[in-house]
Amino acid sequence: MGSSSIGKRKKDPTALRSVLFLLPSWILLLIFFIGPILLTFYFSFTNLALTGTQAQNIEFVGFQNFVSMFEDPTFRISVMKTIVFLFLSAIVGQQILGFLLAILMKEKNPTFRRLIGIIVIAGWVTPEIVVAFCWVAFLNDNGTLNMILDAIGLESITWLYTFPMISVCIANIWHGTAFSMMVFQASLDDVPKTIEEAATIDGASRFQVLIRIILPMVKGSIVTNMILVTLQTLGVFTLIFTMTGGGPGTSTQTLPIFMYNQAFVNYQLGYGTAISLVLLVIGIIASLFYIRSMRVKI
Amino acid sequence: MNRFKWERTIPYVILSIIGACFLLPLLWVLFASFDANAQQALTIPEEFTLANFTAILSEPATIRSFVIGLFLSCGQALLVVIVGVIAAYPLSRYTQKYKKPFMYSILFMTSLPITAVMVPVYQLFIFLNLQDSLVGTMLFLTASGLPYGIWMLKNFMDAVPPELEESAWVDGASIWKGVRRVVAPLMIPGICTVAIFTFSMSWGNFFVPYILIQTPDKFPASVTIYQFFGTYGMVEYGKLAAFSIIYTLPAVILYLFSQRFMSQGFSLGGATKG
């Protein structure tokens, strides 16, 4: 390729130029991205506080934050809540619903397909805080859902108090499903029609075609999408914070909310950072799986 | 052929039901924003009014929060594109030993949840005396958007043939001029995709400014809307809905604008590969 021949002809200037061209991005990334990640590792071993003497004199406390974290029953509750939130909203909700939408929309009337697509994507384009607001209104005591239940003769439910976890999961599914739908639409379009037709001629039912032919062919994007959606959902803060504030009690207190409460409400930044480290480590592991699943050529 | 007909109609029925479920929560904001006496439940307004919108738009505090939001998001998008194109150039054109590990680190950083670093970022901002600074917030947002930006821009740049640039050099153009005059114009769809995506992410971001900005006068729209829905206790539904609509509008308009670039961005982003 032309680019490599350029590289060989002027070896030294390109090396210098590369450094110069990459410098601005490196500076920004080092200060504001890699720096904070390294700080997470450091601060989580200190007693750093938001106010008081501990804000000035940071002391190294070893594994104390982690010991108290694993002894803290609310930490264990948060881990459980995070797993439930990830499982219900990311894996069952966005992933399966997204796939279902994509497969059902395949080869349908283009106008109808477009209409449904626009409606689902509207939820994705809507900013998270507006999504929260829409769903708080929709699920409220006098909201639309209870009005509908009333109209068909069912009892009203205080959704955000009785089923807080289900409520935030539904809102997150509403917000995120379009992404999975688009990923699956793109990968389903890549499945050659001739293979499906050949299988149908050989007597395979539509279900068999789906299980035996389509699913194995889009396996790669299912795995990649699963990891991406999990990573996105792991970081969800705004939606839960604005809908329930993590409550009632600790019923929707996922790890980001727990981290926020410890660091900014209880002023224990060191402890808060230890919780971020847990989040970060989960994120790092998932990201490594993501890179592996991509099998990209760089 | 009864069974055949069933098989054809069932997907349409299921899709219509799912569509209706997705539409309902959205309809409420739309209707409430035009309703003089909006309630919590979805009702078709008895009289359509623009009063909610004019009330919101005549409030200087709201306008200010939108201007601040635009400053943060436009600034971030612009910086990500400029710094990203400059960084993408050697990654796309030169062969260097560190290129592979660098690209893998970039890809790795694109997928890390930002939420996880917010506590140390807050501490870093206090240390650098950047707390409550809009420029500082914008720089952090830029850094958090850069990995995605560099990744995408490098892929878009790979699609521009190097020969075009080389002929510009023959005509006496410098490397920098070649990037500006030849490569960048040919990457417009890619640059737009990155800019629009970066803008939308930042426009919708509540957590970062909520942590890093303390003075209410400096809040962008995303934080103001939250304050709004706290202080009014959701009484003035019409105004809240109108605020939400205005706030959502830039994201929707840019999405529609980016549609023709999006599909390209998607396949290059690698999300569909596997």
XYZ file of C-alpha atoms in Angstrom:
572
model
C 0.000 0.000 0.000
C 1.022 3.572 -0.601
C 1.065 4.411 3.061
C 3.754 1.879 3.923
C 6.026 3.039 1.111
C 5.767 6.592 2.443
C 6.679 5.260 5.848
C 9.814 3.568 4.548
C 11.057 6.404 2.395
C 10.995 9.044 5.140
C 11.332 7.001 8.262
C 12.463 9.676 10.702
C 10.151 12.538 9.734
C 7.088 10.291 10.010
C 8.053 9.145 13.487
C 8.450 12.724 14.666
C 5.273 13.781 12.899
C 3.325 10.898 14.451
C 4.387 12.006 17.902
C 3.414 15.612 17.166
C 0.056 14.638 15.676
C -0.777 12.344 18.559
C 0.358 14.797 21.232
C -2.888 16.786 21.728
C -4.980 13.649 22.094
C -2.406 12.068 24.413
C -2.335 15.107 26.692
C -6.136 15.214 26.959
C -6.427 11.465 27.475
C -3.650 11.356 30.063
C -5.001 14.202 32.157
C -8.715 13.541 31.973
C -9.085 9.841 31.281
C -6.074 7.710 32.081
C -5.205 9.955 35.053
C -8.572 9.429 36.772
C -8.361 5.676 36.147
C -4.961 5.552 37.856
C -6.301 7.806 40.617
C -9.113 5.305 41.178
C -6.516 2.673 42.026
C -4.705 5.082 44.371
C -7.626 6.780 46.141
C -9.406 3.531 46.865
C -6.579 2.726 49.301
C -6.914 6.061 51.135
C -9.321 7.597 53.665
C -9.995 10.569 51.372
C -13.047 12.566 52.481
C -14.949 15.415 50.869
C -14.731 17.694 53.925
C -12.849 17.932 57.218
C -9.247 17.067 58.059
C -9.275 13.950 55.878
C -9.799 16.175 52.856
C -6.394 17.795 53.490
C -4.334 14.950 54.897
C -4.931 11.910 52.806
C -3.824 8.785 54.621
C -3.028 5.459 53.106
C -5.325 2.895 54.719
C -4.446 -0.236 52.782
C -7.329 -2.575 52.130
C -9.563 -1.023 54.797
C -12.071 0.358 52.258
C -12.353 -3.031 50.630
C -12.717 -4.843 53.961
C -15.510 -2.509 55.044
C -17.038 -2.759 51.583
C -17.290 -6.531 51.660
C -18.619 -6.387 55.232
C -21.157 -3.728 54.297
C -24.546 -5.397 53.733
C -25.654 -2.467 51.511
C -22.713 -3.187 49.198
C -23.894 -6.761 48.813
C -27.419 -5.503 48.157
C -26.047 -3.126 45.492
C -24.199 -5.916 43.745
C -27.396 -7.976 43.691
C -29.431 -5.008 42.420
C -26.852 -4.395 39.701
C -27.020 -8.017 38.574
C -30.834 -7.952 38.512
C -30.825 -4.643 36.617
C -28.284 -5.931 34.090
C -30.065 -9.228 33.617
C -33.601 -7.840 33.260
C -32.960 -4.666 31.317
C -29.846 -5.422 29.279
C -29.905 -9.127 28.571
C -33.584 -10.110 28.671
C -34.973 -6.710 27.745
C -32.856 -4.875 25.224
C -31.100 -7.868 23.726
C -34.055 -10.227 23.274
C -36.608 -7.540 22.467
C -34.151 -5.943 20.040
C -33.592 -9.264 18.286
C -37.320 -10.008 18.212
C -38.048 -6.615 16.664
C -35.304 -7.039 14.071
C -36.381 -10.545 13.066
C -40.071 -9.647 12.918
C -39.355 -6.540 10.868
C -37.318 -8.497 8.337
C -38.918 -8.411 4.902
C -42.054 -6.645 6.069
C -43.890 -3.874 4.314
C -41.277 -1.073 4.101
C -43.627 1.671 5.287
C -44.752 -0.368 8.289
C -41.173 -1.359 9.057
C -40.113 2.268 8.945
C -42.968 3.406 11.151
C -42.196 0.883 13.914
C -38.493 1.649 13.552
C -39.071 5.385 14.039
C -41.195 4.807 17.150
C -38.581 2.554 18.765
C -35.693 4.831 17.786
C -37.555 7.841 19.239
C -37.022 6.337 22.690
C -33.332 5.942 21.947
C -32.853 9.505 20.698
C -34.629 10.958 23.747
C -32.103 12.108 26.389
C -31.939 9.900 29.482
C -33.298 12.548 31.818
C -36.366 13.095 29.626
C -36.838 9.325 29.448
C -36.888 9.277 33.255
C -39.384 12.092 33.318
C -41.680 10.429 30.740
C -41.705 7.195 32.687
C -42.238 8.811 36.082
C -45.294 10.505 34.594
C -46.428 7.339 32.825
C -46.133 5.137 35.929
C -47.346 7.654 38.495
C -50.389 7.102 40.707
C -52.519 9.228 38.390
C -50.471 8.392 35.334
C -51.382 6.917 31.981
C -50.768 3.291 32.912
C -53.095 3.420 35.914
C -55.660 5.231 33.804
C -55.550 2.368 31.299
C -55.750 -0.247 34.091
C -58.712 1.650 35.507
C -60.435 1.721 32.153
C -60.206 -2.064 31.737
C -61.412 -2.604 35.303
C -58.119 -3.453 37.011
C -56.793 -1.988 40.222
C -54.339 0.921 40.164
C -50.801 0.193 41.342
C -48.231 2.595 42.760
C -45.649 1.286 40.292
C -42.584 3.204 41.473
C -43.130 2.047 45.073
C -44.473 -1.448 44.560
C -42.284 -2.484 41.600
C -39.417 0.015 41.563
C -36.903 -2.346 39.953
C -39.345 -3.424 37.238
C -40.136 0.248 36.600
C -36.528 1.352 36.073
C -35.862 -1.754 33.966
C -38.802 -0.990 31.690
C -37.626 2.595 31.277
C -34.123 1.385 30.444
C -35.478 -1.144 27.946
C -37.554 1.603 26.335
C -34.484 3.813 26.079
C -31.944 1.232 24.909
C -33.675 -1.389 22.764
C -33.321 0.595 19.520
C -29.543 0.152 19.637
C -29.779 -3.655 19.722
C -32.538 -3.561 17.107
C -30.320 -1.589 14.713
C -27.309 -3.829 15.312
C -29.399 -6.945 14.636
C -31.136 -5.422 11.622
C -27.758 -4.748 10.064
C -26.440 -8.242 10.758
C -29.671 -9.970 9.653
C -29.485 -8.087 6.372
C -26.084 -9.702 5.832
C -27.540 -13.237 5.959
C -27.740 -14.327 2.302
C -31.321 -14.900 1.238
C -30.351 -17.841 -0.953
C -29.260 -19.937 2.047
C -32.611 -19.409 3.759
C -34.463 -20.223 0.567
C -32.438 -23.378 0.011
C -33.239 -24.562 3.544
C -36.924 -23.817 3.071
C -36.970 -25.800 -0.176
C -35.301 -28.691 1.672
C -38.331 -28.670 3.987
C -37.108 -26.656 6.986
C -39.785 -24.781 8.930
C -39.404 -21.071 9.627
C -38.448 -21.872 13.216
C -35.795 -24.345 12.072
C -34.384 -21.784 9.645
C -34.146 -19.323 12.533
C -32.466 -21.726 14.972
C -30.251 -23.685 12.598
C -29.289 -21.069 10.029
C -29.903 -17.478 11.058
C -28.817 -17.675 14.710
C -25.432 -19.324 14.032
C -24.737 -16.791 11.301
C -25.377 -13.772 13.524
C -23.797 -15.352 16.633
C -20.876 -12.925 16.474
C -23.018 -9.803 16.612
C -25.152 -11.332 19.380
C -22.056 -11.748 21.570
C -20.640 -8.319 20.740
C -23.977 -6.619 21.267
C -24.507 -8.457 24.556
C -21.195 -7.124 25.914
C -21.804 -3.598 24.622
C -25.312 -3.439 26.075
C -24.044 -4.824 29.393
C -21.330 -2.149 29.509
C -23.818 0.612 28.744
C -26.253 -0.632 31.361
C -23.525 -1.047 33.971
C -22.871 2.698 33.786
C -26.538 3.777 33.987
C -26.864 6.423 36.675
C -29.154 9.226 35.492
C -32.180 7.069 34.789
C -32.292 5.413 38.217
C -31.145 8.497 40.112
C -33.912 10.655 38.667
C -36.672 8.026 38.685
C -36.258 6.517 42.155
C -33.043 7.928 43.653
C -32.086 4.317 44.357
C -35.117 3.786 46.540
C -37.511 3.126 48.027
C -34.961 2.058 50.651
C -32.254 0.273 48.728
C -34.531 -1.454 46.246
C -33.010 0.139 43.116
C -29.585 1.003 44.523
C -27.266 -0.284 41.807
C -23.485 0.175 42.125
C -23.339 3.634 40.448
C -26.024 4.939 42.824
C -24.291 3.350 45.837
C -21.005 4.934 44.713
C -22.657 8.343 44.389
C -24.288 8.085 47.822
C -21.058 7.105 49.562
C -18.893 9.688 47.814
C -21.158 12.729 47.513
C -23.912 12.232 50.100
C -21.870 10.630 52.916
C -18.693 12.501 51.876
C -16.563 9.324 51.915
C -14.621 9.841 48.684
C -12.095 7.111 49.474
C -14.834 4.588 50.046
C -16.708 5.876 47.000
C -13.575 5.384 44.910
C -13.218 1.818 46.173
C -16.737 1.186 44.846
C -15.807 2.857 41.522
C -12.854 0.500 41.334
C -15.238 -2.465 41.523
C -17.318 -0.919 38.727
C -14.184 -0.184 36.740
C -12.826 -3.710 37.109
C -16.144 -5.186 35.919
C -16.012 -2.709 33.024
C -12.396 -3.613 32.196
C -13.191 -7.335 32.116
C -16.242 -6.753 29.909
C -14.210 -4.458 27.623
C -11.524 -7.110 27.178
C -14.216 -9.597 26.168
C -15.591 -6.954 23.814
C -12.228 -6.458 22.077
C -11.794 -10.222 21.780
C -15.266 -10.680 20.353
C -14.660 -8.006 17.719
C -11.623 -9.753 16.186
C -10.793 -6.444 14.519
C -7.992 -5.934 12.064
C -6.108 -2.799 13.002
C -54.242 -21.406 2.858
C -55.488 -20.356 6.288
C -52.254 -21.234 8.061
C -50.240 -19.250 5.565
C -52.325 -16.160 6.246
C -51.791 -16.536 9.993
C -48.058 -16.735 9.588
C -48.153 -13.519 7.607
C -50.323 -11.493 9.978
C -48.961 -12.523 13.390
C -45.678 -10.550 13.042
C -47.682 -7.447 12.097
C -49.897 -7.841 15.160
C -46.946 -8.348 17.531
C -45.029 -5.434 16.023
C -48.076 -3.163 16.297
C -48.489 -4.024 19.986
C -44.805 -3.393 20.741
C -44.979 -0.169 18.729
C -48.000 1.003 20.717
C -46.200 0.273 24.004
C -43.208 2.303 22.846
C -45.389 5.155 21.639
C -47.605 5.659 24.717
C -45.096 7.271 27.132
C -43.940 9.597 24.383
C -47.441 10.697 23.431
C -47.972 12.042 26.916
C -45.087 14.551 26.708
C -46.202 15.617 23.247
C -49.811 16.222 24.251
C -49.058 17.688 27.677
C -46.717 20.277 26.193
C -49.576 21.733 24.123
C -52.179 21.426 26.875
C -53.154 24.401 29.030
C -54.202 22.135 31.928
C -51.944 19.147 31.461
C -52.419 16.301 33.917
C -50.314 13.261 34.726
C -52.426 10.948 32.645
C -52.504 11.029 28.876
C -55.369 13.180 27.636
C -56.002 14.813 24.315
C -55.853 18.565 25.066
C -59.203 20.308 24.907
C -57.504 23.346 23.486
C -54.112 23.378 21.880
C -51.927 26.161 23.215
C -48.365 27.301 22.788
C -48.456 28.994 26.199
C -46.217 26.365 27.801
C -43.539 26.899 25.190
C -43.681 30.683 25.350
C -43.557 30.552 29.163
C -40.422 28.397 29.054
C -38.742 30.348 26.295
C -39.366 33.730 27.930
C -37.497 32.665 31.038
C -33.898 33.954 30.903
C -32.663 31.131 33.147
C -33.895 28.519 30.661
C -32.340 30.288 27.720
C -29.057 30.548 29.609
C -29.069 26.836 30.395
C -29.583 26.052 26.713
C -26.741 28.360 25.713
C -24.458 26.700 28.270
C -25.519 23.274 27.049
C -24.759 24.310 23.469
C -21.381 25.703 24.531
C -20.434 22.427 26.256
C -21.699 20.133 23.515
C -20.585 22.146 20.470
C -17.212 22.810 22.059
C -16.750 19.146 22.828
C -17.844 18.007 19.361
C -15.535 20.520 17.672
C -12.521 19.597 19.809
C -13.110 15.868 19.390
C -13.231 16.268 15.605
C -10.132 18.503 15.385
C -7.949 16.570 17.846
C -9.354 13.289 16.511
C -8.537 14.017 12.848
C -5.006 15.089 13.783
C -4.504 11.903 15.801
C -6.106 9.715 13.145
C -3.683 10.894 10.466
C -0.502 9.088 11.562
C -2.592 6.104 12.713
C -4.082 5.786 9.251
C -1.105 6.744 7.074
C 2.096 5.640 8.800
C 3.338 2.255 9.909
C 4.698 2.490 13.415
C 5.429 -0.121 16.021
C 3.157 1.339 18.667
C 0.159 1.667 16.342
C -1.431 -1.654 17.203
C -1.243 -1.337 21.005
C -2.404 2.274 20.713
C -5.461 1.336 18.647
C -6.303 -1.490 21.029
C -6.091 0.888 24.005
C -8.338 3.333 22.168
C -10.891 0.613 21.463
C -10.627 -0.495 25.082
C -11.267 3.051 26.314
C -14.326 3.490 24.093
C -16.113 0.786 26.019
C -15.235 1.769 29.617
C -18.172 3.185 31.599
C -17.555 6.884 32.377
C -19.681 6.567 35.517
C -16.889 4.540 37.101
C -14.348 7.381 36.958
C -16.538 10.264 38.118
C -15.447 10.202 41.787
C -11.706 10.499 40.994
C -12.479 13.032 38.258
C -14.235 15.158 40.857
C -11.165 14.921 43.113
C -8.876 15.731 40.186
C -10.961 18.810 39.389
C -10.591 20.063 42.969
C -6.848 19.423 42.778
C -6.495 21.292 39.468
C -8.808 24.041 40.719
C -11.179 23.322 37.857
C -14.309 22.640 39.881
C -17.250 24.696 38.687
C -15.387 25.484 35.455
C -17.335 25.059 32.230
C -14.154 24.914 30.154
C -12.749 22.216 32.462
C -15.967 20.243 32.129
C -15.801 20.589 28.375
C -12.199 19.345 28.323
C -13.129 16.309 30.394
C -16.062 15.613 28.075
C -13.688 15.963 25.112
C -11.276 13.432 26.590
C -14.107 11.009 27.295
C -15.345 11.353 23.696
C -11.912 11.134 22.083
C -11.431 7.347 22.074
C -14.618 6.859 20.074
C -13.747 9.855 17.879
C -10.216 8.691 17.071
C -11.387 5.140 16.414
C -14.094 6.197 13.979
C -12.078 8.924 12.272
C -9.150 6.552 11.716
C -11.476 4.086 9.999
C -13.033 6.817 7.881
C -9.594 8.121 6.947
C -8.488 4.646 5.859
C -11.201 4.858 3.210
C -9.622 7.961 1.645
C -7.004 6.844 -0.918
C -3.490 8.178 -0.063
C -2.773 8.788 -3.754
C -4.981 11.891 -3.763
C -2.939 13.448 -1.025
C 0.337 12.458 -2.629
C -0.584 14.351 -5.776
C -1.309 17.401 -3.636
C 2.202 17.110 -2.181
C 3.614 17.003 -5.709
C 1.823 20.282 -6.294
C 3.693 21.673 -3.317
C 1.180 21.269 -0.491
C 2.437 20.541 3.035
C 1.235 17.527 5.032
C -1.026 19.743 7.087
C -2.453 21.436 4.010
C -3.027 18.021 2.442
C -5.054 16.949 5.477
C -7.070 20.141 5.501
C -7.675 20.521 1.775
C -7.792 16.943 0.513
C -8.387 14.376 3.271
C -10.803 16.235 5.552
C -13.241 17.283 2.777
C -13.421 13.680 1.572
C -14.231 12.534 5.103
C -17.158 14.895 5.623
C -19.703 12.084 6.209
C -17.403 10.544 8.809
C -16.667 13.858 10.475
C -20.399 14.639 10.616
C -21.161 11.235 12.124
C -18.562 11.705 14.855
C -19.578 15.315 15.537
C -23.281 14.509 15.725
C -22.761 11.457 17.900
C -20.440 13.349 20.256
C -22.833 16.275 20.467
C -25.820 14.053 21.277
C -23.984 12.119 23.973
C -22.884 15.312 25.645
C -26.208 17.116 25.204
C -27.970 14.282 26.997
C -25.313 13.968 29.706
C -26.617 14.815 33.157
C -24.152 13.107 35.501
C -20.920 14.863 34.428
C -22.102 18.492 34.760
C -24.155 17.569 37.844
C -20.950 16.471 39.601
C -18.482 18.999 38.197
C -20.583 22.197 38.184
C -21.843 23.656 41.470
C -23.199 27.128 40.679
C -26.823 26.916 39.482
C -26.143 29.805 37.076
C -23.717 27.563 35.198
C -25.959 24.521 34.835
C -26.570 23.247 31.300
C -30.102 22.317 30.219
C -29.735 18.688 31.312
C -29.216 19.726 34.942
C -31.746 22.580 34.859
C -34.488 20.218 33.740
C -33.732 18.013 36.738
C -33.872 20.988 39.137
C -37.085 21.991 37.465
C -38.712 18.649 38.035
C -37.556 18.653 41.639
C -38.650 22.177 42.633
C -42.006 22.209 40.897
C -42.817 18.773 42.320
C -44.213 17.897 38.902
C -47.138 20.257 39.316
C -46.628 22.283 36.196
C -46.751 19.321 33.867
C -47.371 21.410 30.784
C -44.278 23.547 31.300
C -42.149 20.534 32.184
C -43.316 18.735 29.072
C -42.596 21.804 26.937
C -39.100 22.059 28.446
C -38.530 18.375 27.688
C -39.648 18.789 24.091
C -37.388 21.781 23.470
C -34.522 19.995 25.158
C -35.045 16.818 23.101
C -35.372 18.684 19.802
C -31.650 19.206 18.984
C -30.982 15.491 19.501
C -33.880 14.542 17.211
C -32.982 17.045 14.497
C -29.350 15.942 14.463
C -30.399 12.304 14.383
C -32.568 12.911 11.324
C -29.733 14.865 9.727
C -27.254 12.099 10.432
C -29.448 9.280 9.096
C -27.647 9.033 5.792
C -24.257 8.917 7.536
C -25.350 6.675 10.376
C -25.484 3.347 8.567
C -21.938 3.935 7.361
C -20.864 4.808 10.887
C -22.491 1.710 12.256
C -20.668 -0.746 10.046
C -17.354 1.043 10.544
C -17.911 1.169 14.267
C -17.576 -2.577 14.210
C -20.708 -3.186 16.254
C -22.148 -5.305 13.493
C -19.047 -7.283 12.718
C -18.392 -10.611 14.306
